[in-house]
PDB file of C-alpha atoms in Angstrom:
ATOM      1  CA  UNK A 146      37.444  21.584  35.426  1.00 54.00           C
ATOM      2  CA  UNK A 147      37.956  24.079  32.605  1.00 56.00           C
ATOM      3  CA  UNK A 148      35.572  24.542  29.543  1.00 49.00           C
ATOM      4  CA  UNK A 149      38.142  23.004  27.357  1.00 53.00           C
ATOM      5  CA  UNK A 150      38.242  19.864  29.470  1.00 54.00           C
ATOM      6  CA  UNK A 151      34.531  19.662  29.405  1.00 45.00           C
ATOM      7  CA  UNK A 152      34.476  19.856  25.606  1.00 43.00           C
ATOM      8  CA  UNK A 153      37.144  17.124  25.399  1.00 50.00           C
ATOM      9  CA  UNK A 154      35.143  14.760  27.420  1.00 49.00           C
ATOM     10  CA  UNK A 155      32.126  15.533  25.340  1.00 48.00           C
ATOM     11  CA  UNK A 156      33.771  14.843  22.087  1.00 49.00           C
ATOM     12  CA  UNK A 157      35.240  11.589  23.433  1.00 48.00           C
ATOM     13  CA  UNK A 158      31.811  10.493  24.426  1.00 48.00           C
ATOM     14  CA  UNK A 159      30.373  11.370  20.934  1.00 47.00           C
ATOM     15  CA  UNK A 160      33.091   9.484  19.269  1.00 47.00           C
ATOM     16  CA  UNK A 161      32.475   6.417  21.536  1.00 46.00           C
ATOM     17  CA  UNK A 162      28.758   6.413  20.788  1.00 46.00           C
ATOM     18  CA  UNK A 163      29.336   6.823  17.039  1.00 47.00           C
ATOM     19  CA  UNK A 164      31.768   3.865  16.927  1.00 47.00           C
ATOM     20  CA  UNK A 165      29.344   1.647  18.950  1.00 47.00           C
ATOM     21  CA  UNK A 166      26.528   2.483  16.580  1.00 46.00           C
ATOM     22  CA  UNK A 167      28.708   1.601  13.545  1.00 48.00           C
ATOM     23  CA  UNK A 168      29.863  -1.580  15.111  1.00 46.00           C
ATOM     24  CA  UNK A 169      26.348  -2.724  15.729  1.00 48.00           C
ATOM     25  CA  UNK A 170      24.633  -3.460  12.381  1.00 55.00           C
ATOM     26  CA  UNK A 171      20.968  -4.167  12.102  1.00 51.00           C
ATOM     27  CA  UNK A 172      20.260  -7.805  12.999  1.00 58.00           C
ATOM     28  CA  UNK A 173      17.284  -7.960  10.605  1.00 57.00           C
ATOM     29  CA  UNK A 174      16.392  -6.364   7.261  1.00 59.00           C
ATOM     30  CA  UNK A 175      13.907  -3.501   7.244  1.00 58.00           C
ATOM     31  CA  UNK A 176      10.266  -4.445   6.482  1.00 69.00           C
ATOM     32  CA  UNK A 177       9.259  -4.804   2.857  1.00 77.00           C
ATOM     33  CA  UNK A 178       6.099  -2.735   3.425  1.00 84.00           C
ATOM     34  CA  UNK A 179       5.354   0.405   5.352  1.00 89.00           C
ATOM     35  CA  UNK A 180       1.963   2.229   5.962  1.00 92.00           C
ATOM     36  CA  UNK A 181       1.652   5.702   7.430  1.00 92.00           C
ATOM     37  CA  UNK A 182      -1.729   7.296   8.161  1.00 94.00           C
ATOM     38  CA  UNK A 183      -3.248   9.793  10.494  1.00 94.00           C
ATOM     39  CA  UNK A 184      -4.811   7.210  12.917  1.00 96.00           C
ATOM     40  CA  UNK A 185      -3.174   3.962  14.339  1.00 96.00           C
ATOM     41  CA  UNK A 186      -6.353   1.960  13.845  1.00 97.00           C
ATOM     42  CA  UNK A 187      -6.181   2.809  10.165  1.00 97.00           C
ATOM     43  CA  UNK A 188      -2.550   1.896   9.914  1.00 96.00           C
ATOM     44  CA  UNK A 189      -3.103  -1.457  11.743  1.00 96.00           C
ATOM     45  CA  UNK A 190      -5.912  -2.349   9.450  1.00 97.00           C
ATOM     46  CA  UNK A 191      -3.864  -1.532   6.374  1.00 96.00           C
ATOM     47  CA  UNK A 192      -1.071  -3.760   7.551  1.00 95.00           C
ATOM     48  CA  UNK A 193      -3.459  -6.570   8.344  1.00 96.00           C
ATOM     49  CA  UNK A 194      -4.811  -6.337   4.854  1.00 96.00           C
ATOM     50  CA  UNK A 195      -1.306  -6.959   3.449  1.00 95.00           C
ATOM     51  CA  UNK A 196      -1.065 -10.056   5.804  1.00 94.00           C
ATOM     52  CA  UNK A 197      -4.348 -11.304   4.223  1.00 96.00           C
ATOM     53  CA  UNK A 198      -2.690 -11.296   0.759  1.00 95.00           C
ATOM     54  CA  UNK A 199      -3.502  -7.802  -0.442  1.00 96.00           C
ATOM     55  CA  UNK A 200      -1.401  -5.483  -2.143  1.00 94.00           C
ATOM     56  CA  UNK A 201      -0.574  -1.759  -1.499  1.00 94.00           C
ATOM     57  CA  UNK A 202      -3.744  -0.665  -3.340  1.00 95.00           C
ATOM     58  CA  UNK A 203      -5.993  -2.892  -1.181  1.00 97.00           C
ATOM     59  CA  UNK A 204      -4.301  -1.404   1.922  1.00 96.00           C
ATOM     60  CA  UNK A 205      -5.062   2.010   0.586  1.00 96.00           C
ATOM     61  CA  UNK A 206      -8.664   1.158   0.278  1.00 97.00           C
ATOM     62  CA  UNK A 207      -8.770  -0.183   3.823  1.00 98.00           C
ATOM     63  CA  UNK A 208      -6.850   2.774   5.316  1.00 97.00           C
ATOM     64  CA  UNK A 209      -9.203   5.243   3.578  1.00 96.00           C
ATOM     65  CA  UNK A 210     -12.385   3.552   4.790  1.00 97.00           C
ATOM     66  CA  UNK A 211     -11.193   3.163   8.374  1.00 98.00           C
ATOM     67  CA  UNK A 212     -10.149   6.822   8.480  1.00 97.00           C
ATOM     68  CA  UNK A 213     -13.666   7.685   7.307  1.00 96.00           C
ATOM     69  CA  UNK A 214     -14.916   5.911  10.527  1.00 97.00           C
ATOM     70  CA  UNK A 215     -12.386   7.082  13.091  1.00 97.00           C
ATOM     71  CA  UNK A 216     -11.640  10.496  11.739  1.00 95.00           C
ATOM     72  CA  UNK A 217     -14.952  11.818  10.446  1.00 91.00           C
ATOM     73  CA  UNK A 218     -13.729  15.478  11.099  1.00 90.00           C
ATOM     74  CA  UNK A 219     -10.867  15.123   8.660  1.00 89.00           C
ATOM     75  CA  UNK A 220     -11.275  12.060   6.421  1.00 87.00           C
ATOM     76  CA  UNK A 221     -15.012  11.449   5.996  1.00 84.00           C
ATOM     77  CA  UNK A 222     -16.213   9.200   3.296  1.00 86.00           C
ATOM     78  CA  UNK A 223     -18.525  12.165   2.087  1.00 84.00           C
ATOM     79  CA  UNK A 224     -15.551  14.114   0.886  1.00 83.00           C
ATOM     80  CA  UNK A 225     -12.771  13.737  -1.691  1.00 88.00           C
ATOM     81  CA  UNK A 226      -9.094  13.318  -2.175  1.00 89.00           C
ATOM     82  CA  UNK A 227      -6.283  12.335  -4.441  1.00 92.00           C
ATOM     83  CA  UNK A 228      -4.284   9.150  -4.897  1.00 93.00           C
ATOM     84  CA  UNK A 229      -0.813   8.919  -6.364  1.00 92.00           C
ATOM     85  CA  UNK A 230      -0.334   5.394  -7.521  1.00 91.00           C
ATOM     86  CA  UNK A 231       2.843   3.573  -8.515  1.00 90.00           C
ATOM     87  CA  UNK A 232       2.875  -0.129  -9.677  1.00 88.00           C
ATOM     88  CA  UNK A 233       6.293  -1.509  -9.560  1.00 86.00           C
ATOM     89  CA  UNK A 234       5.946  -4.425 -12.000  1.00 88.00           C
ATOM     90  CA  UNK A 235       5.334  -2.216 -14.998  1.00 92.00           C
ATOM     91  CA  UNK A 236       6.324   1.095 -13.617  1.00 92.00           C
ATOM     92  CA  UNK A 237       2.892   2.389 -14.011  1.00 90.00           C
ATOM     93  CA  UNK A 238       2.196   5.877 -12.584  1.00 93.00           C
ATOM     94  CA  UNK A 239      -1.140   7.487 -12.240  1.00 91.00           C
ATOM     95  CA  UNK A 240      -2.941  10.188 -10.233  1.00 93.00           C
ATOM     96  CA  UNK A 241      -6.416   9.332  -9.270  1.00 93.00           C
ATOM     97  CA  UNK A 242      -8.645  12.494  -8.862  1.00 94.00           C
ATOM     98  CA  UNK A 243     -11.277  11.675  -6.307  1.00 94.00           C
ATOM     99  CA  UNK A 244     -12.148  15.145  -5.512  1.00 93.00           C
ATOM    100  CA  UNK A 245     -15.817  15.973  -4.604  1.00 91.00           C
ATOM    101  CA  UNK A 246     -17.990  17.955  -7.136  1.00 91.00           C
ATOM    102  CA  UNK A 247     -20.650  20.595  -6.813  1.00 89.00           C
ATOM    103  CA  UNK A 248     -24.148  19.534  -7.360  1.00 88.00           C
ATOM    104  CA  UNK A 249     -25.679  20.109 -10.709  1.00 90.00           C
ATOM    105  CA  UNK A 250     -28.067  22.612  -9.309  1.00 89.00           C
ATOM    106  CA  UNK A 251     -25.272  24.639  -7.603  1.00 89.00           C
ATOM    107  CA  UNK A 252     -24.873  28.212  -8.633  1.00 90.00           C
ATOM    108  CA  UNK A 253     -21.881  30.708  -8.123  1.00 88.00           C
ATOM    109  CA  UNK A 254     -23.956  32.891  -5.705  1.00 90.00           C
ATOM    110  CA  UNK A 255     -25.746  30.100  -3.656  1.00 90.00           C
ATOM    111  CA  UNK A 256     -23.659  30.955  -0.593  1.00 89.00           C
ATOM    112  CA  UNK A 257     -24.264  34.671  -0.787  1.00 91.00           C
ATOM    113  CA  UNK A 258     -26.908  36.646   1.090  1.00 88.00           C
ATOM    114  CA  UNK A 259     -29.036  39.466  -0.338  1.00 88.00           C
ATOM    115  CA  UNK A 260     -26.154  41.889   0.520  1.00 90.00           C
ATOM    116  CA  UNK A 261     -23.646  39.707  -1.365  1.00 88.00           C
ATOM    117  CA  UNK A 262     -21.950  38.536   1.786  1.00 88.00           C
ATOM    118  CA  UNK A 263     -20.904  34.945   2.400  1.00 87.00           C
ATOM    119  CA  UNK A 264     -23.148  32.920   4.686  1.00 87.00           C
ATOM    120  CA  UNK A 265     -22.261  29.868   6.842  1.00 85.00           C
ATOM    121  CA  UNK A 266     -24.009  27.562   4.314  1.00 82.00           C
ATOM    122  CA  UNK A 267     -20.802  26.883   2.562  1.00 81.00           C
ATOM    123  CA  UNK A 268     -19.265  25.522   5.840  1.00 81.00           C
ATOM    124  CA  UNK A 269     -22.209  24.139   7.887  1.00 83.00           C
ATOM    125  CA  UNK A 270     -25.258  22.204   7.090  1.00 80.00           C
ATOM    126  CA  UNK A 271     -26.471  20.150   4.160  1.00 81.00           C
ATOM    127  CA  UNK A 272     -25.717  22.825   1.447  1.00 83.00           C
ATOM    128  CA  UNK A 273     -21.992  22.645   2.373  1.00 85.00           C
ATOM    129  CA  UNK A 274     -21.736  19.038   1.059  1.00 84.00           C
ATOM    130  CA  UNK A 275     -20.509  18.286  -2.321  1.00 88.00           C
ATOM    131  CA  UNK A 276     -20.916  15.044  -4.377  1.00 92.00           C
ATOM    132  CA  UNK A 277     -18.489  12.590  -2.728  1.00 93.00           C
ATOM    133  CA  UNK A 278     -15.657  11.271  -4.674  1.00 94.00           C
ATOM    134  CA  UNK A 279     -14.115   8.862  -2.238  1.00 95.00           C
ATOM    135  CA  UNK A 280     -16.598   6.001  -2.699  1.00 95.00           C
ATOM    136  CA  UNK A 281     -16.056   5.973  -6.434  1.00 95.00           C
ATOM    137  CA  UNK A 282     -12.265   6.186  -5.850  1.00 95.00           C
ATOM    138  CA  UNK A 283     -12.412   2.962  -3.629  1.00 96.00           C
ATOM    139  CA  UNK A 284     -14.472   0.992  -6.152  1.00 97.00           C
ATOM    140  CA  UNK A 285     -11.884   2.156  -8.966  1.00 96.00           C
ATOM    141  CA  UNK A 286      -8.818   1.118  -6.767  1.00 96.00           C
ATOM    142  CA  UNK A 287     -10.314  -2.221  -6.010  1.00 97.00           C
ATOM    143  CA  UNK A 288     -11.411  -2.994  -9.642  1.00 97.00           C
ATOM    144  CA  UNK A 289      -8.346  -1.808 -11.370  1.00 96.00           C
ATOM    145  CA  UNK A 290      -5.375  -2.237  -9.083  1.00 95.00           C
ATOM    146  CA  UNK A 291      -6.297  -4.336  -6.064  1.00 96.00           C
ATOM    147  CA  UNK A 292      -6.368  -8.083  -5.527  1.00 97.00           C
ATOM    148  CA  UNK A 293      -8.945  -8.468  -2.917  1.00 98.00           C
ATOM    149  CA  UNK A 294     -12.743  -7.836  -3.143  1.00 98.00           C
ATOM    150  CA  UNK A 295     -14.229  -4.686  -1.485  1.00 98.00           C
ATOM    151  CA  UNK A 296     -16.106  -6.940   0.881  1.00 98.00           C
ATOM    152  CA  UNK A 297     -12.749  -7.867   2.398  1.00 98.00           C
ATOM    153  CA  UNK A 298     -10.986  -4.600   2.254  1.00 98.00           C
ATOM    154  CA  UNK A 299     -13.873  -2.652   3.758  1.00 98.00           C
ATOM    155  CA  UNK A 300     -14.504  -5.245   6.371  1.00 99.00           C
ATOM    156  CA  UNK A 301     -12.226  -3.416   9.093  1.00 98.00           C
ATOM    157  CA  UNK A 302     -14.123  -0.142   8.709  1.00 98.00           C
ATOM    158  CA  UNK A 303     -17.579  -1.822   8.929  1.00 98.00           C
ATOM    159  CA  UNK A 304     -16.531  -3.639  12.085  1.00 98.00           C
ATOM    160  CA  UNK A 305     -15.250  -0.403  13.662  1.00 98.00           C
ATOM    161  CA  UNK A 306     -18.302   1.329  12.626  1.00 98.00           C
ATOM    162  CA  UNK A 307     -20.683  -1.265  14.189  1.00 98.00           C
ATOM    163  CA  UNK A 308     -18.537  -2.159  17.223  1.00 98.00           C
ATOM    164  CA  UNK A 309     -17.110   1.224  17.964  1.00 98.00           C
ATOM    165  CA  UNK A 310     -13.766   2.888  18.535  1.00 98.00           C
ATOM    166  CA  UNK A 311     -12.572   4.420  21.682  1.00 98.00           C
ATOM    167  CA  UNK A 312     -12.609   8.313  21.799  1.00 97.00           C
ATOM    168  CA  UNK A 313      -9.064   9.800  22.452  1.00 96.00           C
ATOM    169  CA  UNK A 314      -7.850  13.377  23.193  1.00 96.00           C
ATOM    170  CA  UNK A 315      -7.800  14.488  19.557  1.00 96.00           C
ATOM    171  CA  UNK A 316     -11.276  13.461  18.854  1.00 97.00           C
ATOM    172  CA  UNK A 317     -12.418  15.269  21.961  1.00 97.00           C
ATOM    173  CA  UNK A 318     -10.604  18.373  20.811  1.00 97.00           C
ATOM    174  CA  UNK A 319     -12.191  18.327  17.349  1.00 96.00           C
ATOM    175  CA  UNK A 320     -15.673  17.537  18.673  1.00 97.00           C
ATOM    176  CA  UNK A 321     -15.246  20.440  21.211  1.00 97.00           C
ATOM    177  CA  UNK A 322     -14.374  22.794  18.354  1.00 95.00           C
ATOM    178  CA  UNK A 323     -17.657  21.916  16.474  1.00 93.00           C
ATOM    179  CA  UNK A 324     -19.746  21.180  19.478  1.00 96.00           C
ATOM    180  CA  UNK A 325     -22.495  23.622  18.790  1.00 94.00           C
ATOM    181  CA  UNK A 326     -22.937  22.375  15.243  1.00 91.00           C
ATOM    182  CA  UNK A 327     -22.977  18.696  16.372  1.00 94.00           C
ATOM    183  CA  UNK A 328     -25.581  19.618  18.883  1.00 96.00           C
ATOM    184  CA  UNK A 329     -27.819  21.348  16.300  1.00 92.00           C
ATOM    185  CA  UNK A 330     -28.858  18.022  14.631  1.00 90.00           C
ATOM    186  CA  UNK A 331     -30.160  15.114  16.577  1.00 94.00           C
ATOM    187  CA  UNK A 332     -28.583  12.603  14.120  1.00 92.00           C
ATOM    188  CA  UNK A 333     -25.084  13.996  14.584  1.00 93.00           C
ATOM    189  CA  UNK A 334     -25.491  14.353  18.357  1.00 96.00           C
ATOM    190  CA  UNK A 335     -26.652  10.785  18.833  1.00 97.00           C
ATOM    191  CA  UNK A 336     -23.683   9.365  16.958  1.00 97.00           C
ATOM    192  CA  UNK A 337     -20.796  11.601  17.725  1.00 97.00           C
ATOM    193  CA  UNK A 338     -21.583  12.958  21.294  1.00 98.00           C
ATOM    194  CA  UNK A 339     -22.523  11.391  24.545  1.00 98.00           C
ATOM    195  CA  UNK A 340     -25.535  12.810  26.336  1.00 97.00           C
ATOM    196  CA  UNK A 341     -25.307  15.781  23.938  1.00 97.00           C
ATOM    197  CA  UNK A 342     -21.763  16.709  25.142  1.00 98.00           C
ATOM    198  CA  UNK A 343     -18.200  15.835  24.034  1.00 98.00           C
ATOM    199  CA  UNK A 344     -17.714  12.128  25.097  1.00 98.00           C
ATOM    200  CA  UNK A 345     -14.999  11.179  27.625  1.00 98.00           C
ATOM    201  CA  UNK A 346     -11.733   9.291  26.827  1.00 97.00           C
ATOM    202  CA  UNK A 347     -12.520   5.761  26.120  1.00 97.00           C
ATOM    203  CA  UNK A 348     -16.126   6.218  25.123  1.00 98.00           C
ATOM    204  CA  UNK A 349     -17.167   4.018  22.238  1.00 98.00           C
ATOM    205  CA  UNK A 350     -18.419   5.795  19.100  1.00 98.00           C
ATOM    206  CA  UNK A 351     -20.686   3.462  17.111  1.00 97.00           C
ATOM    207  CA  UNK A 352     -22.159   4.482  13.796  1.00 94.00           C
TER     208      UNK A 352
END
């Protein structure tokens, strides 16, 4: 069979598949709501909050809180972030600045050694922490935009923190990257490691 004949058959198949797709419309409308997050547990918790009568802002509170539990390496509650909000009923748009701030006693050279070189204090240990912005943002979202009380929207995160969530490949990779730092402090080793080593897949992290 020649190349031209192969191309002719390929084009016929493409036309057939295209016609079949056009002749098979969706049997149900797309969902009215959609949630995307960095972790399936956070996404599921946000969807459940919508089913409980919450709005998109309630779901945002829930997703943020759950991510703080299951992704402490990326979305910890001790950090900050930004929320771009849109309220459909009155076309209200707002950007919520929840970025963390430097402590009042911070100075511009607090992370420099006597030679003026950067130390690891800006990345590791207690001096690297800022004043968290996320907790205040969750309260603001709930009070000004949400329908449900924080007791309800934070419940999924509290449950996962107490009962635990299963370790997966990504958690193991991130814990491995910061293993020496996690091992340095007994409090972090006890919570985020197993026998002072990276936990195996399926191990429950309880906080």
